[in-house]
Short mmCIF file of C-alpha atoms in Angstrom, two decimals:
data_model
loop_
_atom_site.label_atom_id
_atom_site.label_comp_id
_atom_site.label_asym_id
_atom_site.label_seq_id
_atom_site.Cartn_x
_atom_site.Cartn_y
_atom_site.Cartn_z
CA ARG A 6 74.84 120.91 86.98
CA ILE A 7 78.15 120.82 85.15
CA LYS A 8 78.24 117.16 84.12
CA PRO A 9 75.49 117.33 81.45
CA HIS A 10 77.26 120.28 79.76
CA PHE A 11 80.87 119.20 80.32
CA THR A 12 81.49 118.30 76.66
CA GLU A 13 80.36 121.77 75.58
CA PHE A 14 83.18 123.23 77.66
CA VAL A 15 85.82 120.66 76.77
CA GLY A 16 85.22 120.76 73.00
CA PRO A 17 86.57 124.30 72.43
CA ALA A 18 89.47 123.68 74.83
CA PHE A 19 90.32 120.48 72.92
CA GLU A 20 90.35 122.46 69.66
CA GLU A 21 92.85 124.90 71.19
CA VAL A 22 95.07 122.03 72.34
CA CYS A 23 94.92 120.57 68.81
CA GLN A 24 95.98 123.92 67.31
CA GLN A 25 98.88 124.14 69.75
CA HIS A 26 99.89 120.60 68.85
CA LEU A 27 99.99 121.43 65.13
CA ARG A 28 102.09 124.53 65.90
CA LEU A 29 104.53 122.39 67.87
CA LEU A 30 104.75 119.78 65.10
CA GLY A 31 105.28 122.54 62.53
CA ARG A 32 108.16 124.04 64.52
CA ARG A 33 109.72 120.59 64.85
CA GLY A 34 109.40 119.91 61.11
CA LYS A 35 107.02 117.00 61.64
CA LEU A 36 104.28 118.20 59.29
CA PRO A 37 104.23 118.02 55.49
CA PHE A 38 104.98 121.78 55.51
CA TYR A 39 105.56 124.64 57.93
CA PRO A 40 102.23 126.42 58.61
CA HIS A 41 102.62 130.21 58.51
CA ARG A 42 99.03 130.75 59.60
CA LEU A 43 97.01 128.53 61.87
CA GLY A 44 93.52 128.93 63.29
CA SER A 45 89.91 127.99 62.68
CA TRP A 46 87.83 128.96 59.65
CA TRP A 47 84.18 129.81 59.12
CA ASP A 48 82.39 131.28 56.10
CA GLY A 49 78.91 131.65 57.58
CA GLN A 50 77.90 128.16 56.47
CA ASP A 51 80.82 125.80 56.89
CA GLU A 52 83.12 125.66 59.89
CA VAL A 53 86.56 124.06 60.06
CA ASP A 54 88.13 123.52 63.49
CA LEU A 55 91.70 123.86 62.19
CA LEU A 56 93.16 125.45 59.10
CA ALA A 57 96.93 125.59 58.68
CA ILE A 58 98.26 127.48 55.68
CA SER A 59 101.63 127.75 53.95
CA GLU A 60 101.56 130.25 51.12
CA ASP A 61 105.21 129.44 50.27
CA GLU A 62 104.45 125.80 49.58
CA ALA A 63 100.83 126.29 48.41
CA ALA A 64 99.57 123.75 50.95
CA ILE A 65 96.92 123.60 53.66
CA ILE A 66 95.91 121.29 56.47
CA VAL A 67 92.18 121.14 57.12
CA GLY A 68 91.41 119.61 60.50
CA GLU A 69 88.55 118.44 62.66
CA CYS A 70 88.67 117.87 66.44
CA LYS A 71 86.21 115.43 68.01
CA TRP A 72 85.84 115.11 71.77
CA TRP A 73 83.59 112.08 71.44
CA SER A 74 83.35 109.03 73.68
CA LYS A 75 83.30 106.78 70.58
CA PRO A 76 85.99 106.34 67.91
CA VAL A 77 85.90 108.69 64.94
CA GLY A 78 85.02 107.03 61.63
CA ALA A 79 85.38 107.62 57.92
CA SER A 80 82.17 109.67 57.79
CA VAL A 81 83.98 112.47 59.66
CA LEU A 82 86.70 112.43 57.00
CA SER A 83 84.04 112.63 54.27
CA GLU A 84 82.44 115.63 55.98
CA LEU A 85 85.84 117.28 56.35
CA GLN A 86 86.60 116.76 52.66
CA GLN A 87 83.30 118.47 51.84
CA LYS A 88 84.19 121.41 54.07
CA ALA A 89 87.62 121.60 52.44
CA ARG A 90 85.94 122.22 49.08
CA ALA A 91 84.37 125.36 50.55
CA VAL A 92 87.76 126.49 51.88
CA LEU A 93 89.42 125.95 48.49
CA LEU A 94 87.03 128.41 46.85
CA HIS A 95 88.90 131.18 48.70
CA PHE A 96 92.27 130.44 47.08
CA GLN A 97 93.34 131.87 43.74
CA ARG A 98 95.66 128.92 43.14
CA PRO A 99 94.44 125.58 44.55
CA PRO A 100 96.82 124.41 47.30
CA GLN A 101 97.76 120.85 48.09
CA VAL A 102 95.34 119.65 50.79
CA PHE A 103 96.13 117.53 53.82
CA TYR A 104 93.55 116.38 56.34
CA ALA A 105 94.06 116.11 60.10
CA LEU A 106 91.66 114.39 62.45
CA PHE A 107 91.97 114.65 66.22
CA ALA A 108 90.01 112.32 68.48
CA ARG A 109 89.53 111.78 72.18
CA SER A 110 88.67 108.10 71.77
CA GLY A 111 90.70 107.07 68.75
CA PHE A 112 89.61 106.00 65.30
CA THR A 113 87.74 103.14 63.69
CA GLU A 114 89.68 100.37 62.01
CA GLU A 115 88.28 101.56 58.66
CA LEU A 116 89.78 105.02 59.18
CA HIS A 117 93.15 103.56 60.23
CA GLU A 118 93.15 101.48 57.04
CA LEU A 119 92.37 104.57 54.94
CA ALA A 120 95.19 106.52 56.62
CA ALA A 121 97.65 103.70 55.90
CA LYS A 122 96.85 103.97 52.17
CA ARG A 123 97.03 107.77 51.94
CA ASN A 124 99.80 110.29 52.46
CA ASP A 125 97.41 113.22 52.96
CA LEU A 126 95.68 112.04 56.15
CA LEU A 127 97.03 112.66 59.64
CA LEU A 128 95.41 111.00 62.67
CA PHE A 129 96.03 112.19 66.23
CA GLU A 130 94.62 110.66 69.39
CA ALA A 131 94.22 112.85 72.48
CA GLY A 132 96.81 110.80 74.39
CA GLN A 133 99.51 111.65 71.80
CA LEU A 134 99.09 115.42 71.87
CA HIS A 135 102.13 117.43 72.93
CA GLY A 136 104.12 114.24 73.23
CA ALA A 137 105.46 114.44 69.69
#
């Protein structure tokens, strides 16, 4: 009875692990900024798994956590960028935006290539979490 619904249980737990990982990286100075606030975000329409905010540095990390059996691709980044636009409407002064993607099964080659060209995209595979 559990097996067909296992992912429904693991998904929220994976999001919590991802939040804890960002907190740890922030404390260790391994993020582009120190996040003063960290959690999820929802405005009734759009939902963001992770939102890390630094008012001091006017920067945010918008993140998505995918507990999928297949690698995460560039379409997830595109969707996250769209969601980030909704988040930005709630700031008086637009912050610098960074994107974080967390994946159980890694990322497509296309997404790795995009990350190599950008300084605003962080990729984390499940096997790396808490081992920073």
